[in-house]
Coordinates of C-alpha atoms in Angstrom, one line a residue:
Chain W
M1 CA -0.1 0.0 0.0
P2 CA 1.8 3.2 -1.0
D3 CA 1.8 5.3 2.0
I4 CA 0.7 9.1 2.0
V5 CA 3.0 11.1 4.5
R6 CA 2.1 14.2 6.1
N7 CA 4.4 16.0 8.6
G8 CA 6.1 12.6 9.1
V9 CA 3.0 10.8 9.9
R10 CA 2.1 7.9 7.6
I11 CA -1.5 7.9 6.4
D12 CA -3.1 4.6 5.2
D13 CA -4.8 4.7 1.8
N14 CA -7.8 3.3 3.5
F15 CA -11.2 4.5 4.7
A16 CA -13.7 4.2 7.7
E17 CA -16.9 2.5 6.9
A18 CA -20.1 3.8 8.8
F19 CA -23.6 2.9 9.2
P20 CA -27.0 4.7 9.4
M21 CA -28.2 5.2 13.0
S22 CA -31.1 6.9 14.8
G23 CA -29.7 9.9 16.5
T24 CA -31.4 12.0 19.3
G25 CA -30.2 13.9 22.3
I26 CA -31.1 16.2 25.1
L27 CA -30.0 19.5 26.5
I28 CA -29.7 19.0 30.1
T29 CA -29.5 22.3 32.5
A30 CA -28.7 22.5 36.2
P31 CA -28.1 25.4 38.7
N32 CA -24.4 25.1 37.9
A33 CA -22.2 23.5 35.3
K34 CA -21.0 20.7 37.6
W35 CA -24.4 19.2 38.1
A36 CA -25.3 19.6 34.5
R37 CA -22.3 17.8 33.6
Q38 CA -22.9 15.1 36.1
A39 CA -26.4 14.4 34.8
A40 CA -25.0 14.0 31.4
L41 CA -22.0 11.8 32.4
T42 CA -24.3 9.6 34.3
M43 CA -26.9 9.4 31.5
T44 CA -24.2 8.6 28.8
G45 CA -22.4 6.1 31.1
F46 CA -22.4 2.4 29.8
A47 CA -23.1 3.5 26.4
T48 CA -20.0 2.8 24.5
S49 CA -21.3 0.3 21.9
V50 CA -24.6 -0.6 20.6
I51 CA -23.7 -4.3 20.8
G52 CA -23.7 -4.5 24.6
C53 CA -25.2 -1.2 25.8
G54 CA -28.1 -0.8 23.6
C55 CA -27.0 2.7 22.3
E56 CA -23.8 4.8 21.9
A57 CA -24.0 8.1 23.7
G58 CA -21.6 10.9 24.8
I59 CA -21.5 14.7 25.6
D60 CA -21.4 16.8 22.6
R61 CA -20.6 20.1 24.2
E62 CA -21.2 22.3 27.2
V63 CA -23.9 25.0 26.5
P64 CA -23.4 28.4 28.3
P65 CA -26.2 30.0 30.2
E66 CA -27.0 32.6 27.6
E67 CA -27.8 29.9 25.1
T68 CA -30.1 27.6 27.2
P69 CA -33.9 28.0 27.4
D70 CA -33.8 28.8 31.1
G71 CA -30.5 30.6 31.4
R72 CA -28.7 28.1 33.4
P73 CA -25.6 26.3 32.5
G74 CA -26.2 23.2 30.2
V75 CA -24.6 20.2 28.6
R76 CA -25.8 18.7 25.5
A77 CA -25.8 14.9 25.3
L78 CA -26.3 12.8 22.3
L79 CA -27.6 9.3 22.0
F80 CA -27.4 7.0 18.9
A81 CA -29.1 3.5 18.4
M82 CA -29.7 1.1 15.7
S83 CA -33.4 2.0 15.3
S84 CA -35.7 4.8 16.4
K85 CA -37.5 2.4 19.0
D86 CA -34.2 1.4 20.5
A87 CA -33.1 5.1 20.8
E88 CA -36.6 6.0 22.5
K89 CA -36.3 3.1 24.9
Q90 CA -32.8 3.9 26.0
L91 CA -33.3 7.8 26.2
V92 CA -36.5 7.4 28.3
N93 CA -34.8 4.8 30.6
R94 CA -31.6 6.8 31.0
L95 CA -33.8 10.0 31.5
G96 CA -35.8 8.4 34.2
Q97 CA -32.9 6.8 36.1
C98 CA -30.0 9.2 35.5
V99 CA -31.4 12.7 34.8
L100 CA -34.7 12.7 36.7
T101 CA -32.7 11.5 39.8
C102 CA -29.8 14.1 39.4
P103 CA -30.4 17.1 41.6
G104 CA -31.3 20.4 39.9
S105 CA -31.7 19.1 36.4
A106 CA -34.1 20.1 33.6
V107 CA -34.3 18.7 30.0
Y108 CA -35.0 20.2 26.7
S109 CA -35.0 19.0 23.1
T110 CA -31.8 19.8 21.2
V111 CA -31.9 17.7 18.2
A112 CA -33.8 19.1 15.0
G113 CA -35.0 15.9 13.6
E114 CA -37.7 14.7 11.4
F115 CA -39.2 12.5 14.1
E116 CA -40.0 13.2 17.8
I117 CA -39.9 10.7 20.7
K118 CA -41.7 11.1 23.9
V119 CA -39.5 11.7 27.0
G120 CA -41.3 14.2 29.4
D121 CA -44.5 12.6 28.2
A122 CA -43.1 9.2 29.4
V123 CA -41.5 10.2 32.9
R124 CA -44.3 12.6 33.9
Q125 CA -46.2 9.9 35.5
F126 CA -43.5 9.9 38.2
G127 CA -45.4 12.9 39.5
D128 CA -48.2 10.6 40.6
K129 CA -50.9 13.1 39.3
W130 CA -49.2 16.1 40.9
Q131 CA -47.2 16.8 37.6
M132 CA -48.5 19.9 35.8
S133 CA -48.2 20.3 32.0
K134 CA -47.4 23.9 30.5
V135 CA -47.4 24.6 26.7
V136 CA -45.2 27.4 25.8
D137 CA -44.8 28.5 22.1
S138 CA -46.6 25.3 21.1
R139 CA -44.2 23.0 22.9
R140 CA -45.2 20.9 25.9
Y141 CA -43.2 20.8 29.1
W142 CA -43.7 19.0 32.3
R143 CA -43.2 20.1 35.9
V144 CA -42.9 17.1 38.0
P145 CA -42.6 17.6 41.8
V146 CA -39.5 16.2 43.2
M147 CA -37.6 16.5 46.6
D148 CA -35.4 19.5 45.6
G149 CA -38.2 21.3 43.9
E150 CA -39.5 20.4 40.4
F151 CA -38.0 18.4 37.5
F152 CA -38.8 20.4 34.3
C153 CA -38.9 18.4 31.2
E154 CA -39.8 19.0 27.7
G155 CA -42.5 16.6 26.5
K156 CA -40.9 15.4 23.2
V157 CA -37.6 15.7 21.7
G158 CA -36.4 15.4 18.2
L159 CA -34.8 12.3 16.5
T160 CA -33.3 11.8 13.1
K161 CA -32.6 8.9 11.1
K162 CA -30.1 10.6 9.1
S163 CA -27.4 9.9 11.8
V164 CA -24.1 8.1 11.1
G165 CA -22.3 5.7 13.5
G166 CA -19.0 4.1 13.1
G167 CA -16.5 6.9 11.9
N168 CA -13.2 5.9 13.1
L169 CA -9.5 6.6 13.2
L170 CA -6.8 4.0 14.2
I171 CA -3.9 5.8 15.9
M172 CA -0.6 3.8 15.8
G173 CA 2.5 4.8 17.7
A174 CA 5.8 3.8 19.0
D175 CA 4.5 3.2 22.5
W176 CA 1.5 3.8 24.8
D177 CA 2.5 7.2 26.0
K178 CA 3.2 8.7 22.6
T179 CA 0.0 7.1 21.0
M180 CA -2.2 8.3 23.9
R181 CA -0.8 11.9 23.6
A182 CA -1.8 11.9 19.8
T183 CA -5.1 10.2 20.5
E184 CA -6.0 12.6 23.3
A185 CA -5.3 15.5 21.1
A186 CA -7.6 14.1 18.4
V187 CA -10.3 13.5 21.0
A188 CA -10.0 17.2 22.1
A189 CA -10.2 18.2 18.5
I190 CA -13.3 16.0 17.9
D191 CA -14.9 17.5 21.1
G192 CA -14.9 20.8 19.2
V193 CA -17.0 19.6 16.3
A194 CA -20.7 20.1 16.9
D195 CA -23.1 17.2 16.4
A196 CA -20.5 14.4 16.9
I197 CA -19.4 12.4 20.0
A198 CA -16.8 9.8 20.6
P199 CA -18.6 7.3 22.8
F200 CA -15.9 5.2 24.3
P201 CA -14.1 6.0 27.5
G202 CA -12.6 9.3 27.2
G203 CA -13.4 9.0 23.5
I204 CA -11.0 6.2 23.1
V205 CA -11.1 2.5 22.5
R206 CA -8.2 0.2 23.0
S207 CA -9.9 -3.2 22.3
G208 CA -10.8 -2.6 18.6
S209 CA -12.7 -5.7 17.3
K210 CA -12.8 -7.7 13.9
V211 CA -15.9 -9.5 12.7
G212 CA -16.1 -13.2 13.7
S213 CA -14.1 -15.2 16.2
Q214 CA -12.5 -18.9 16.5
Y215 CA -15.3 -19.4 19.1
K216 CA -18.7 -20.4 18.0
G217 CA -21.3 -17.9 18.5
M218 CA -19.0 -14.9 19.1
S219 CA -19.8 -12.3 16.5
A220 CA -16.7 -10.1 17.2
S221 CA -13.4 -10.7 18.7
T222 CA -10.0 -8.8 19.2
N223 CA -8.6 -7.4 16.0
D224 CA -5.4 -9.5 16.0
A225 CA -4.0 -7.7 13.1
Y226 CA -3.5 -4.7 15.1
C227 CA -2.5 -6.2 18.3
P228 CA 1.3 -5.4 18.8
T229 CA 2.0 -8.5 20.8
L230 CA 1.0 -10.7 18.0
R231 CA 2.9 -8.9 15.3
G232 CA 5.0 -12.0 14.6
V233 CA 2.5 -14.7 14.8
T234 CA -0.4 -13.4 13.0
K235 CA -1.2 -11.8 9.7
S236 CA -0.5 -8.3 11.3
A237 CA -1.1 -5.0 9.7
L238 CA 1.5 -3.3 11.9
D239 CA 4.9 -2.0 11.0
E240 CA 8.1 -2.7 13.0
D241 CA 8.0 0.7 14.6
I242 CA 4.3 0.4 16.0
G243 CA 4.0 -0.6 19.5
C244 CA 0.6 0.6 20.4
V245 CA -2.7 1.2 18.6
L246 CA -5.7 3.3 19.7
E247 CA -8.9 3.8 18.1
I248 CA -11.5 6.7 18.2
V249 CA -15.1 5.7 17.1
I250 CA -17.3 8.7 16.0
D251 CA -21.1 9.0 15.9
G252 CA -22.6 12.0 14.4
L253 CA -26.1 13.4 13.8
T254 CA -25.2 13.9 10.2
D255 CA -22.8 12.6 7.6
N256 CA -20.9 15.7 7.5
A257 CA -20.7 16.0 11.3
V258 CA -18.8 12.5 11.2
R259 CA -16.6 13.6 8.3
E260 CA -15.6 17.0 10.0
A261 CA -14.9 15.2 13.3
M262 CA -12.7 12.7 11.7
R263 CA -10.9 15.6 9.8
A264 CA -10.4 17.5 13.0
G265 CA -8.9 14.4 14.7
L266 CA -6.7 13.6 11.8
H267 CA -5.5 17.1 11.6
A268 CA -4.6 17.2 15.3
I269 CA -2.6 13.9 15.0
I270 CA -0.8 15.1 12.0
E271 CA 0.1 18.5 13.6
M272 CA 1.7 16.7 16.6
G273 CA 4.1 14.8 14.4
P274 CA 5.6 11.3 14.8
E275 CA 8.3 12.3 17.4
Q276 CA 5.7 13.3 19.9
G277 CA 2.7 11.4 18.9
A278 CA 1.5 8.9 16.4
K279 CA 3.6 7.4 13.4
R280 CA 0.7 6.1 11.3
V281 CA -3.0 6.6 11.1
G282 CA -5.4 4.1 9.7
A283 CA -9.2 3.5 9.5
G284 CA -11.3 0.5 9.9
N285 CA -13.7 -1.0 7.5
Y286 CA -15.3 -4.2 6.6
G287 CA -14.4 -4.1 2.9
G288 CA -16.8 -1.5 2.0
K289 CA -20.0 -3.5 1.4
L290 CA -21.7 -3.3 4.7
G291 CA -21.8 0.4 5.4
P292 CA -23.2 3.0 3.0
F293 CA -20.9 5.8 4.4
H294 CA -17.0 5.7 3.4
Y295 CA -14.6 8.2 4.8
H296 CA -11.4 7.9 3.0
L297 CA -8.5 9.3 5.1
K298 CA -6.9 10.7 1.8
D299 CA -9.9 13.0 1.4
L300 CA -9.6 14.5 4.9
L301 CA -5.9 15.4 4.8
P302 CA -4.7 18.9 5.5
Chain A
M1 CA -44.6 44.5 0.6
K2 CA -47.4 46.9 2.1
P3 CA -50.1 45.2 3.9
F4 CA -53.8 44.9 2.6
T5 CA -55.5 47.8 4.1
F6 CA -59.0 48.4 5.2
T7 CA -59.5 52.1 5.9
L8 CA -62.5 53.1 8.0
R9 CA -64.8 55.5 6.0
Q10 CA -67.4 56.0 8.9
E11 CA -68.4 54.5 12.1
P12 CA -70.5 51.3 11.2
P13 CA -74.3 52.1 11.7
Q14 CA -74.8 48.6 13.4
R15 CA -72.5 45.9 14.8
V16 CA -70.4 44.2 12.1
D17 CA -69.2 40.6 11.9
L18 CA -65.7 40.8 10.6
S19 CA -65.1 37.0 10.6
P20 CA -65.1 36.8 6.7
L21 CA -62.4 39.2 6.6
T22 CA -59.4 37.0 7.3
P23 CA -56.6 36.5 4.9
D24 CA -57.4 33.0 4.0
R25 CA -61.1 33.9 3.3
L26 CA -60.0 36.9 1.2
A27 CA -57.7 35.1 -1.0
G28 CA -58.6 34.9 -4.7
K29 CA -61.4 37.6 -4.3
S30 CA -61.3 40.7 -6.2
I31 CA -61.7 44.2 -4.5
A32 CA -65.1 44.4 -6.1
Q33 CA -66.1 41.1 -4.8
I34 CA -64.7 42.0 -1.2
E35 CA -66.7 45.2 -1.1
E36 CA -69.8 43.1 -1.7
I37 CA -69.4 41.0 1.4
E38 CA -72.2 41.2 3.8
I39 CA -71.0 42.1 7.4
G40 CA -74.1 43.4 9.0
V41 CA -75.9 41.4 11.6
T42 CA -79.4 42.7 11.4
R43 CA -81.9 42.9 8.5
I44 CA -80.5 46.2 7.4
S45 CA -77.7 45.5 5.0
T46 CA -74.1 46.6 5.6
K47 CA -71.3 45.8 3.3
V48 CA -67.5 45.9 3.5
G49 CA -67.5 48.7 0.8
D50 CA -69.9 50.8 3.0
I51 CA -67.6 50.9 5.9
F52 CA -64.2 50.4 4.4
K53 CA -61.9 51.9 1.7
I54 CA -59.8 49.1 0.4
S55 CA -56.2 49.2 -0.8
E56 CA -54.7 46.0 -2.1
G57 CA -51.5 44.6 -0.6
D58 CA -49.9 41.4 0.7
L59 CA -52.7 39.3 2.2
K60 CA -50.3 37.8 4.7
S61 CA -50.8 40.9 6.6
L62 CA -53.8 42.7 7.2
R63 CA -54.2 46.2 8.5
Y64 CA -57.2 48.2 9.6
E65 CA -56.7 52.1 9.6
G66 CA -59.3 53.0 12.2
G67 CA -61.2 50.8 14.5
S68 CA -64.5 50.8 16.3
S69 CA -66.2 49.1 19.3
R70 CA -68.7 47.6 16.9
F71 CA -66.0 45.4 15.1
D72 CA -67.0 41.9 16.3
L73 CA -65.2 38.7 15.6
L74 CA -62.2 40.3 14.2
G75 CA -59.6 37.7 13.2
A76 CA -62.0 34.7 14.0
K77 CA -60.5 31.3 12.9
L78 CA -57.2 33.0 12.0
L79 CA -54.7 30.6 10.7
P80 CA -51.0 30.3 11.5
G81 CA -48.8 32.4 9.5
F82 CA -51.2 35.5 8.9
E83 CA -51.3 38.9 10.9
I84 CA -53.9 41.4 11.6
H85 CA -53.1 44.7 12.9
V86 CA -55.8 47.3 14.0
E87 CA -55.2 50.9 14.5
G88 CA -58.1 51.5 16.7
D89 CA -60.7 49.6 18.9
V90 CA -62.4 46.3 18.3
G91 CA -65.7 45.0 19.7
A92 CA -66.5 41.5 21.0
Q93 CA -64.8 38.0 20.4
C94 CA -61.5 39.4 18.9
G95 CA -59.6 36.3 17.8
R96 CA -62.4 33.8 18.5
L97 CA -61.3 30.3 17.7
A98 CA -58.1 31.4 16.1
K99 CA -55.7 28.7 15.2
G100 CA -52.7 30.7 15.0
G101 CA -51.2 33.9 13.6
K102 CA -50.9 37.3 15.4
I103 CA -53.5 39.8 16.1
A104 CA -52.4 43.3 17.4
I105 CA -55.0 45.9 18.5
A106 CA -53.9 49.5 19.2
G107 CA -56.8 50.5 21.0
N108 CA -59.3 48.8 23.4
A109 CA -61.2 45.4 22.9
G110 CA -64.5 44.3 24.0
P111 CA -65.5 41.2 25.8
H112 CA -64.5 37.6 25.0
V113 CA -61.1 38.3 23.4
A114 CA -59.5 35.3 22.4
S115 CA -62.3 33.0 23.3
G116 CA -61.6 29.5 22.1
N117 CA -58.2 30.6 21.0
L118 CA -56.0 27.7 19.8
G119 CA -52.7 29.3 19.1
A120 CA -52.9 32.8 18.0
D121 CA -50.6 35.6 19.6
I122 CA -52.9 38.5 20.4
E123 CA -51.8 41.7 21.9
I124 CA -54.3 44.4 23.1
K125 CA -52.5 47.8 23.7
G126 CA -55.4 49.2 25.5
D127 CA -57.9 47.5 27.9
A128 CA -59.9 44.4 27.3
G129 CA -63.4 43.8 28.3
D130 CA -65.0 41.1 30.6
F131 CA -64.4 37.3 30.0
L132 CA -60.9 37.8 28.5
V133 CA -60.2 34.4 26.9
G134 CA -63.4 33.1 28.4
P135 CA -65.7 30.7 26.7
L136 CA -69.1 31.6 25.3
A137 CA -72.2 30.6 27.3
G138 CA -72.5 26.9 27.2
E139 CA -69.1 26.0 26.3
L140 CA -67.1 23.8 28.6
A141 CA -63.6 25.2 28.1
G142 CA -62.1 28.6 27.4
M143 CA -58.8 29.4 25.5
A144 CA -57.0 26.2 24.6
G145 CA -53.5 27.6 23.3
G146 CA -51.7 30.9 22.3
R147 CA -50.7 33.8 24.1
V148 CA -52.7 36.9 24.9
I149 CA -51.1 40.1 26.2
V150 CA -53.3 43.0 27.6
R151 CA -51.2 46.1 28.2
G152 CA -54.0 47.9 29.9
N153 CA -56.6 46.6 32.3
A154 CA -59.0 43.7 31.9
G155 CA -62.6 43.3 32.9
A156 CA -64.4 40.7 35.2
R157 CA -64.0 37.0 34.9
A158 CA -60.7 37.3 33.0
G159 CA -59.0 33.8 32.2
D160 CA -62.5 32.0 32.8
R161 CA -62.2 28.3 32.2
L162 CA -58.7 28.7 30.7
R163 CA -57.6 25.3 29.4
R164 CA -54.0 26.0 27.8
G165 CA -51.9 29.0 26.9
I166 CA -50.6 32.1 28.5
V167 CA -52.6 35.4 29.6
V168 CA -50.8 38.4 30.7
I169 CA -52.7 41.2 32.0
E170 CA -50.2 44.3 32.6
G171 CA -52.7 46.5 34.2
D172 CA -55.5 45.4 36.8
A173 CA -58.0 42.6 36.5
G174 CA -61.6 42.9 37.5
E175 CA -63.4 40.6 39.8
D176 CA -63.2 36.7 39.7
L177 CA -59.9 36.5 37.9
G178 CA -59.1 32.9 36.8
A179 CA -62.4 31.4 37.8
R180 CA -62.9 27.7 37.0
V181 CA -59.4 27.7 35.3
I182 CA -58.7 24.1 34.0
A183 CA -55.0 24.6 33.2
G184 CA -52.8 27.3 31.7
T185 CA -51.0 30.5 33.0
I186 CA -52.4 33.9 34.0
F187 CA -50.4 36.9 34.9
V188 CA -51.6 40.1 36.5
L189 CA -49.2 42.8 37.0
G190 CA -51.4 45.4 38.5
E191 CA -54.1 44.7 41.0
A192 CA -56.6 41.8 41.0
K193 CA -59.9 42.7 42.5
G194 CA -62.2 40.5 44.5
R195 CA -62.0 36.7 44.5
I196 CA -59.3 35.1 42.7
G197 CA -58.9 31.6 41.2
Y198 CA -62.2 30.4 42.3
L199 CA -62.4 26.6 41.6
N200 CA -58.9 26.6 39.8
K201 CA -58.2 23.0 38.9
R202 CA -54.7 22.9 37.6
G203 CA -54.0 26.5 36.3
S204 CA -51.1 28.8 37.6
I205 CA -52.0 32.4 38.3
V206 CA -49.1 34.6 38.9
L207 CA -49.7 38.0 40.8
A208 CA -47.5 40.9 41.1
R209 CA -49.4 41.9 44.4
A210 CA -50.3 39.4 47.1
G211 CA -53.7 39.3 48.4
C212 CA -56.0 37.2 50.4
F213 CA -56.8 34.1 48.5
G214 CA -59.3 32.5 50.8
S215 CA -59.1 29.5 53.1
T216 CA -59.1 27.1 50.0
Y217 CA -55.7 28.1 48.8
V218 CA -52.8 26.6 50.9
D219 CA -49.5 28.2 51.5
C220 CA -46.6 26.0 50.1
G221 CA -43.7 28.5 50.8
P222 CA -41.3 30.3 48.7
Q223 CA -40.0 28.5 45.8
E224 CA -37.3 28.7 43.1
L225 CA -38.7 27.0 40.0
T226 CA -36.9 26.1 36.8
F227 CA -40.3 26.6 35.1
T228 CA -40.4 30.3 36.2
R229 CA -36.8 30.8 34.8
F230 CA -37.8 29.3 31.6
L231 CA -41.1 31.1 31.2
A232 CA -39.4 34.5 32.1
R233 CA -37.1 33.8 29.1
S234 CA -39.7 33.0 26.7
L235 CA -41.9 35.9 27.8
R236 CA -38.8 38.5 27.9
D237 CA -39.8 39.8 24.2
H238 CA -43.5 39.9 24.8
S239 CA -44.0 41.4 28.4
A240 CA -40.8 42.5 29.9
S241 CA -42.7 43.2 33.3
A242 CA -44.3 39.8 33.4
A243 CA -40.6 38.4 32.8
D244 CA -39.3 40.6 35.7
L245 CA -42.0 39.3 38.0
L246 CA -41.2 35.5 37.2
S247 CA -37.5 36.3 37.9
R248 CA -38.3 37.2 41.5
K249 CA -38.6 34.5 44.3
L250 CA -42.3 33.4 44.4
R251 CA -44.4 32.1 47.1
R252 CA -46.7 29.1 46.0
Y253 CA -50.2 28.9 47.1
G254 CA -51.7 25.5 46.3
G255 CA -55.3 25.3 45.2
D256 CA -58.3 25.6 44.7
T257 CA -58.6 22.8 47.2
A258 CA -62.3 23.2 47.1
V259 CA -62.0 21.3 43.8
Y260 CA -59.0 19.5 42.2
G261 CA -56.5 21.5 44.1
K262 CA -53.6 21.0 41.7
G263 CA -53.4 24.5 40.6
E264 CA -51.4 27.3 42.1
I265 CA -51.1 31.2 42.8
L266 CA -47.6 32.5 42.6
T267 CA -46.8 35.8 44.3
P268 CA -43.5 37.6 45.3
D269 CA -42.5 36.6 48.7

């Protein structure tokens, strides 16, 4: 494979393969930024992969008080699932267990989608008939009495089926420290892109998987081609100077958000260069036949 | 583009029903046809052309140059996306059963403003008559959506049987404010006279001045509600003084416990 090199970083002539998803999200506000963030963190916990968690979720950005509907600090959390039904079920569950329970929180719609799913209209019954509905500018809101005052929650939030999940970057470096430095820089750059999240811990996954396994009934297993300890004994994709591989997986509300997030991450890695950070960047795909969205790394270069 | 304008020639000789003169019902009609529309309500004929001089313009926005307290049913069944502006007074049932759109009255309005309103934004610069947003006799529910702002005073029984939507009275309200309210939100920034919130089921009544609400309203203490912060922001552009009131710490009185008891009166602590 003829490598492309930018600022000393080798870029694979490869592409990320991504899939359509249902994307939704909520804007959570609280009396201060700490508790808005806490609610969002709790709600987006255990949401790294649809395979085991039912959805993929993460924090898109913090929203300053001037931009929130109630003038309090806010956090925008996005949630992606394979169907709108899954997305609704996951969002309502997480809202009920993680946001309703979080002190001071309030919830607003934040995704302009072609569909709407019920959230406040689902958790309102927690109010045991003491809940009050308010319609403001044709949108319904619920006031549910709780022990610290009231939980204020929009009745419905937007959902779009035009979301994309599975954009990714494989960051390869000499050792863990350098690879992590480059990957963290890429995650920080992706955080700055609107409408996109990286759902894994801190945005980073170290156990990338391949399709299939030597065991019966396991649909995914470790991506041995990218495991540095197996470089000699398996059909490895790694060069001699690679000692560690980390992956960033990206979900976005739109095709363009995923592309821009990948571009921002790639640029940050290239800017850092191979001495401090990564020596090589690749992308994961399944041959191009499964997912309709392909993001070629060579198209995203600076 | 300039608005479609009706200029008042003379005070109508009788009450007139202006419900045919909404943008959607005027669409496709020539000026001559519009002038022939019968708007009188008695056996004596009164036609549009007798009362108004018409100048054509953009039908999305209607303008009445001059008003009269005999202008009944102005903007009735108005649809979303349309606007009506009246440089003068209007009569009874302004904005009756309006589905959306905007109505602005520079003068005073008669009784039953926004009765049965479903979503229109109505602003009365002067005073409003009795039964603001209230139902007509025999109807079970009053206004069911939209926003009504009265810059002046409102008559008796304002907010009667309100079901949904926001009513702001920047001046004083007459007797029996918010009687039989089902739900929705009513503000009075001046004084509310007499009994308040009689048989209120689930509505919110926000008062700038505290009063005696009777033994069926129960003190729930001062509260800081996210809802009031939110509503203050959404009302800021429509009624700054209502938004200011909502930004203060409010004491909540739950009631009317003579009925359902899940409504409230909010008033500064």
